[in-house]
Amino acid sequence: MSDTYCPIPWIFQAVRNNGDVRVCCQANITKNQGVIRHADGTSFNAGRDDMNLARNADMMKAMRLNMLNGVWSDECTRCKNEEDSGLTSRRTYEMEHWGEVYNKKWASSVTQPDGTIETPVHYLDLRFGNLCNLACRMCGPTDSHTWYKDYVKLYGNRYKDTHGTVELEKNAKGRWFTNDYDWHNSEKFWEYLETNLENIQHVYMAGGEPLMIERHYDFLNKCIDTGNSKNILLEYNTNVTNIPNRVLDQWAEFKQVLIGASVDGMGDVLEYQRYPAKWTAIENNLQKIDQLPKNISAWLSFTVTSINVFHVPDFMLWKTQQGFKKINSSK
């Protein structure tokens, strides 16, 4: 029997930019994109649905039973393919991080015969909408509202997302907009979050650009005000175009902060791939990050494309010459 067990379906919840709840980001390659759905096919959405019900939707229960029985679920295809190719999959590294406590024996003990669980969530992946100041060449409107104008010019004002068709409209200022990514304004989700804060150990946040999104700061304040921040590891994917001073004060209150800096080039290459970013500002912010307190560490989250692939050696050389103390440091 193969080892297919992963702690994710037991301890984790992930919310897409549009609020749809999914298994994890690795399942994005499947036909269903890993989205958890009601019996009628509509998606569970953090802005309107009970997150506890989403945890025990039919797909989640089936996945747990498959894992306990050594069977690969369709949603786990990417991890299976990576492991078959000799690569380290997300399942592998989540087991390395969580497996000592939340192992298969533990999972079996808390799982009912139909796959239902009643254990708390310890790990969250939150995407508070698609507000972003960049229109990266490899991105699109589901992840950045700055893409709207160009997308409409290229393809029109409609596109598909996991919850259905998004229709962009012009506001009073003549700018394209949609409310489809405002799920985080729902008090239902925040009530759920507050009742579970004492159990949270790890929160991953991306965007949009998380450091631009006001709800992200509200969330950090809730963790701090309840005293739970000292037990939480924060992890980010951010374009580091701007690091507000207020977030530095907040980060100091957390157990650990990990920063994945979306920087995949320097100079003109970076500015073209991540338009309209400015290299000098990003370079200064990387130096700023490198001087932050010891509870904060960082790495360069490099996206390889046809635009920057031949630039990789130059960028690697640049990085080694900077003498960073904490960015991509093993110390």
Coordinates of C-alpha atoms in Angstrom, one line a residue:
M1 CA 0.0 0.0 0.0
S2 CA 1.4 3.4 -1.0
D3 CA 1.9 6.2 1.5
T4 CA -0.6 8.9 0.5
Y5 CA -1.3 10.4 3.9
C6 CA -1.0 14.2 4.3
P7 CA -2.1 16.2 7.3
I8 CA -3.6 18.9 5.2
P9 CA -7.2 17.6 5.1
W10 CA -7.3 17.4 8.9
I11 CA -5.6 20.6 10.1
F12 CA -5.7 23.1 7.2
Q13 CA -8.1 25.4 5.4
A14 CA -7.4 27.5 2.3
V15 CA -9.4 30.4 0.9
R16 CA -8.9 31.7 -2.7
N17 CA -8.8 35.3 -3.7
N18 CA -12.5 35.2 -4.5
G19 CA -13.3 33.5 -1.1
D20 CA -13.8 30.0 -2.5
V21 CA -12.6 27.4 -0.1
R22 CA -10.2 24.8 -1.6
V23 CA -8.2 21.8 -0.5
C24 CA -4.8 23.5 -1.1
C25 CA -3.1 25.4 -3.8
Q26 CA -1.4 22.3 -5.2
A27 CA -4.9 21.0 -6.3
N28 CA -5.2 24.0 -8.6
I29 CA -4.0 21.9 -11.5
T30 CA -7.0 19.6 -11.4
K31 CA -10.2 20.1 -13.4
N32 CA -12.0 21.3 -10.3
Q33 CA -9.0 23.4 -9.1
G34 CA -9.3 21.8 -5.7
V35 CA -12.5 23.8 -4.9
I36 CA -14.7 22.4 -2.2
R37 CA -18.3 22.3 -3.4
H38 CA -21.9 21.8 -2.2
A39 CA -24.0 18.9 -3.5
D40 CA -25.4 21.3 -6.2
G41 CA -21.9 22.1 -7.5
T42 CA -21.7 25.6 -6.1
S43 CA -18.5 26.4 -4.3
F44 CA -18.2 26.8 -0.5
N45 CA -17.2 30.5 0.0
A46 CA -15.7 32.0 3.1
G47 CA -17.8 35.1 2.6
R48 CA -21.2 33.4 2.9
D49 CA -20.8 29.8 4.1
D50 CA -20.0 28.0 7.4
M51 CA -16.3 27.1 7.2
N52 CA -17.0 24.2 9.6
L53 CA -19.4 22.7 7.1
A54 CA -16.8 23.1 4.3
R55 CA -14.3 21.0 6.4
N56 CA -16.7 18.1 6.2
A57 CA -18.0 18.4 2.7
D58 CA -18.2 15.2 0.8
M59 CA -15.0 15.7 -1.1
M60 CA -13.0 16.3 2.1
K61 CA -14.4 13.2 3.8
A62 CA -13.6 11.1 0.7
M63 CA -10.0 12.5 0.6
R64 CA -9.4 11.6 4.2
L65 CA -10.6 8.1 3.8
N66 CA -8.5 7.7 0.6
M67 CA -5.4 8.8 2.5
L68 CA -6.0 6.5 5.4
N69 CA -6.4 3.6 2.9
G70 CA -3.4 4.5 0.7
V71 CA -5.3 5.7 -2.2
W72 CA -4.5 8.9 -4.2
S73 CA -7.4 11.3 -4.7
D74 CA -7.7 13.3 -7.9
E75 CA -7.0 16.5 -6.0
C76 CA -3.6 15.1 -5.0
T77 CA -2.4 14.5 -8.5
R78 CA 0.3 17.1 -8.4
C79 CA 1.9 15.6 -5.3
K80 CA 1.7 12.1 -6.8
N81 CA 3.3 13.2 -10.0
E82 CA 6.1 15.0 -8.2
E83 CA 6.8 12.0 -5.9
D84 CA 6.8 9.6 -8.9
S85 CA 9.4 11.9 -10.5
G86 CA 11.6 11.9 -7.4
L87 CA 10.8 15.4 -6.4
T88 CA 9.8 16.7 -3.0
S89 CA 6.1 17.3 -3.0
R90 CA 4.0 19.5 -0.7
R91 CA 2.7 16.3 1.0
T92 CA 6.3 15.4 1.8
Y93 CA 7.3 18.7 3.4
E94 CA 4.0 19.1 5.2
M95 CA 4.7 15.7 6.7
E96 CA 8.2 16.9 7.8
H97 CA 6.7 19.9 9.5
W98 CA 3.5 18.5 11.0
G99 CA 3.9 14.7 10.8
E100 CA 5.4 14.1 14.2
V101 CA 2.2 15.2 16.0
Y102 CA -0.5 15.0 13.3
N103 CA 0.5 11.7 11.8
K104 CA -1.5 8.9 10.2
K105 CA -2.1 7.2 13.6
W106 CA -3.5 10.4 15.0
A107 CA -5.7 11.0 11.9
S108 CA -7.2 7.5 12.2
S109 CA -8.1 8.1 15.8
V110 CA -10.0 11.4 15.1
T111 CA -11.7 10.4 11.9
Q112 CA -15.2 9.0 11.9
P113 CA -16.1 6.0 9.6
D114 CA -17.6 8.4 7.0
G115 CA -14.5 10.7 7.0
T116 CA -16.0 13.4 9.3
I117 CA -13.7 15.2 11.8
E118 CA -14.4 17.6 14.7
T119 CA -10.8 18.7 15.4
P120 CA -9.7 22.4 15.2
V121 CA -7.9 24.1 12.3
H122 CA -4.3 24.8 13.0
Y123 CA -3.1 26.1 9.6
L124 CA -4.6 28.7 7.3
D125 CA -4.0 29.9 3.7
L126 CA -5.7 33.2 3.3
R127 CA -6.0 35.4 0.1
F128 CA -7.7 38.6 1.1
G129 CA -8.9 39.5 -2.4
N130 CA -7.0 40.6 -5.5
L131 CA -5.9 44.2 -4.6
C132 CA -2.4 44.6 -6.0
N133 CA -0.3 47.4 -7.2
L134 CA 1.4 45.3 -10.0
A135 CA 0.3 43.8 -13.2
C136 CA 2.9 41.0 -13.5
R137 CA 3.3 39.5 -17.0
M138 CA 2.6 36.0 -15.7
C139 CA -0.4 37.0 -13.6
G140 CA -4.0 38.0 -14.4
P141 CA -7.2 39.6 -13.1
T142 CA -8.0 36.8 -10.6
D143 CA -4.9 37.7 -8.6
S144 CA -4.4 41.4 -9.4
H145 CA -7.0 44.2 -10.0
T146 CA -4.3 46.2 -11.8
W147 CA -4.8 43.7 -14.6
Y148 CA -8.4 44.7 -15.3
K149 CA -7.7 47.5 -17.8
D150 CA -5.3 45.5 -20.0
Y151 CA -7.5 42.4 -19.7
V152 CA -10.5 44.2 -21.0
K153 CA -8.5 45.5 -24.0
L154 CA -7.3 42.0 -24.8
Y155 CA -10.3 39.8 -24.1
G156 CA -13.3 41.8 -23.0
N157 CA -14.8 42.5 -19.6
R158 CA -15.7 38.9 -18.7
Y159 CA -13.6 36.0 -17.5
K160 CA -14.0 32.7 -15.6
D161 CA -13.1 32.1 -12.0
T162 CA -13.9 29.1 -9.8
H163 CA -17.2 30.6 -8.6
G164 CA -18.4 31.4 -12.1
T165 CA -18.2 34.3 -14.6
V166 CA -16.8 37.6 -13.4
E167 CA -18.1 40.6 -15.2
L168 CA -16.1 43.8 -14.9
E169 CA -18.0 47.1 -14.8
K170 CA -16.9 50.8 -14.8
N171 CA -17.3 52.8 -11.6
A172 CA -18.1 56.5 -11.3
K173 CA -14.4 57.3 -11.9
G174 CA -14.4 55.3 -15.1
R175 CA -12.3 52.5 -13.7
W176 CA -13.0 48.8 -14.1
F177 CA -14.1 47.0 -11.0
T178 CA -16.0 44.0 -9.5
N179 CA -17.2 43.0 -6.1
D180 CA -16.4 39.4 -6.6
Y181 CA -13.2 39.6 -4.5
D182 CA -14.7 41.4 -1.5
W183 CA -15.5 38.2 0.5
H184 CA -13.3 39.3 3.4
N185 CA -15.9 42.0 4.3
S186 CA -18.2 39.3 5.6
E187 CA -18.5 39.2 9.4
K188 CA -19.4 35.5 9.2
F189 CA -15.8 34.7 8.3
W190 CA -14.3 36.9 11.0
E191 CA -16.6 35.4 13.6
Y192 CA -15.4 31.9 12.6
L193 CA -11.8 33.1 12.7
E194 CA -12.1 34.6 16.2
T195 CA -13.6 31.5 17.7
N196 CA -10.6 29.5 16.4
L197 CA -7.7 31.9 16.9
E198 CA -6.4 30.0 20.0
N199 CA -5.8 26.9 17.8
I200 CA -4.0 28.6 14.9
Q201 CA -0.3 27.8 14.6
H202 CA 0.6 28.8 11.0
V203 CA -1.0 31.4 8.6
Y204 CA 0.1 31.8 5.0
M205 CA -1.0 35.0 3.3
A206 CA -0.7 36.0 -0.3
G207 CA -2.9 38.3 -2.5
G208 CA -3.3 40.3 -4.4
E209 CA -0.5 42.0 -2.5
P210 CA -1.2 41.2 1.2
L211 CA 0.7 44.3 2.5
M212 CA -1.8 46.5 0.6
I213 CA -4.9 44.8 2.0
E214 CA -6.4 46.4 5.1
R215 CA -8.1 43.3 6.3
H216 CA -4.7 41.7 6.6
Y217 CA -3.8 44.3 9.3
D218 CA -7.1 43.7 11.0
F219 CA -6.3 40.0 11.2
L220 CA -2.9 40.7 12.7
N221 CA -4.4 43.0 15.3
K222 CA -7.0 40.3 16.3
C223 CA -4.1 37.9 16.8
I224 CA -2.2 40.4 18.9
D225 CA -5.2 41.6 20.9
T226 CA -6.2 38.1 21.9
G227 CA -2.6 37.2 22.9
N228 CA -2.4 34.4 20.4
S229 CA 0.2 36.0 18.1
K230 CA 3.0 34.6 20.3
N231 CA 2.0 31.1 19.2
I232 CA 1.6 31.9 15.5
L233 CA 4.0 31.6 12.6
L234 CA 3.1 34.1 9.8
E235 CA 4.2 33.3 6.2
Y236 CA 3.9 35.7 3.3
N237 CA 4.2 35.9 -0.4
T238 CA 4.7 39.6 -1.1
N239 CA 6.2 41.7 -3.9
V240 CA 8.0 43.8 -1.3
T241 CA 7.4 47.0 -3.2
N242 CA 6.3 48.6 0.1
I243 CA 6.8 47.5 3.7
P244 CA 4.8 49.8 6.0
N245 CA 6.2 50.7 9.4
R246 CA 3.0 49.6 11.1
V247 CA 3.5 46.0 9.9
L248 CA 7.0 45.9 11.4
D249 CA 5.5 46.7 14.8
Q250 CA 2.9 44.0 14.3
W251 CA 5.4 41.4 13.2
A252 CA 7.4 41.9 16.4
E253 CA 4.5 40.4 18.3
F254 CA 4.5 37.1 16.5
K255 CA 6.4 33.9 17.2
Q256 CA 8.0 33.9 13.7
V257 CA 7.5 35.6 10.4
L258 CA 8.6 34.1 7.0
I259 CA 8.7 36.4 4.0
G260 CA 8.7 35.0 0.5
A261 CA 9.8 38.0 -1.6
S262 CA 8.5 37.7 -5.1
V263 CA 11.7 39.0 -6.7
D264 CA 12.8 37.3 -9.9
G265 CA 15.3 39.6 -11.5
M266 CA 17.0 43.0 -11.2
G267 CA 16.9 46.2 -13.1
D268 CA 15.0 46.3 -16.4
V269 CA 14.2 42.6 -16.3
L270 CA 12.4 42.9 -12.9
E271 CA 10.6 46.1 -14.0
Y272 CA 9.4 44.5 -17.2
Q273 CA 8.2 41.2 -15.7
R274 CA 6.6 42.8 -12.6
Y275 CA 5.4 46.1 -14.2
P276 CA 5.3 48.8 -12.9
A277 CA 7.6 47.8 -10.0
K278 CA 10.8 49.9 -9.5
W279 CA 14.0 48.0 -8.9
T280 CA 15.6 50.6 -6.7
A281 CA 12.6 50.5 -4.3
I282 CA 12.7 46.7 -4.1
E283 CA 16.4 46.5 -3.6
N284 CA 16.1 49.0 -0.7
N285 CA 13.3 47.0 0.8
L286 CA 15.4 43.7 0.6
Q287 CA 18.1 45.5 2.5
K288 CA 15.5 46.7 5.0
I289 CA 14.2 43.1 5.5
D290 CA 17.7 41.9 6.0
Q291 CA 18.0 44.1 9.1
L292 CA 14.8 43.1 10.8
P293 CA 14.6 41.3 14.2
K294 CA 15.6 37.7 14.5
N295 CA 12.0 36.3 14.5
I296 CA 11.8 37.3 10.8
S297 CA 13.5 35.4 8.0
A298 CA 13.1 35.7 4.2
W299 CA 13.9 34.1 0.8
L300 CA 13.6 35.2 -2.8
S301 CA 10.6 33.5 -4.4
F302 CA 11.7 33.4 -8.0
T303 CA 9.3 32.8 -10.9
V304 CA 11.1 31.5 -14.0
T305 CA 9.5 32.7 -17.3
S306 CA 10.6 33.1 -20.9
I307 CA 11.3 36.8 -19.9
N308 CA 13.9 36.1 -17.3
V309 CA 15.2 32.6 -17.8
F310 CA 18.6 33.8 -19.3
H311 CA 18.9 36.4 -16.6
V312 CA 19.0 33.7 -13.8
P313 CA 22.8 33.4 -13.6
D314 CA 23.3 37.2 -13.4
F315 CA 20.6 37.4 -10.6
M316 CA 22.2 34.6 -8.7
L317 CA 25.6 36.3 -8.9
W318 CA 24.0 39.5 -7.7
K319 CA 22.4 37.8 -4.7
T320 CA 25.7 36.1 -3.6
Q321 CA 27.5 39.5 -3.8
Q322 CA 25.0 41.2 -1.4
G323 CA 26.1 39.4 1.8
F324 CA 22.6 39.1 3.1
K325 CA 22.4 37.8 6.6
K326 CA 18.8 36.4 6.5
I327 CA 17.6 36.3 2.9
N328 CA 18.0 32.8 1.6
S329 CA 20.4 32.1 4.5
S330 CA 20.7 28.7 6.2
K331 CA 21.9 30.3 9.5

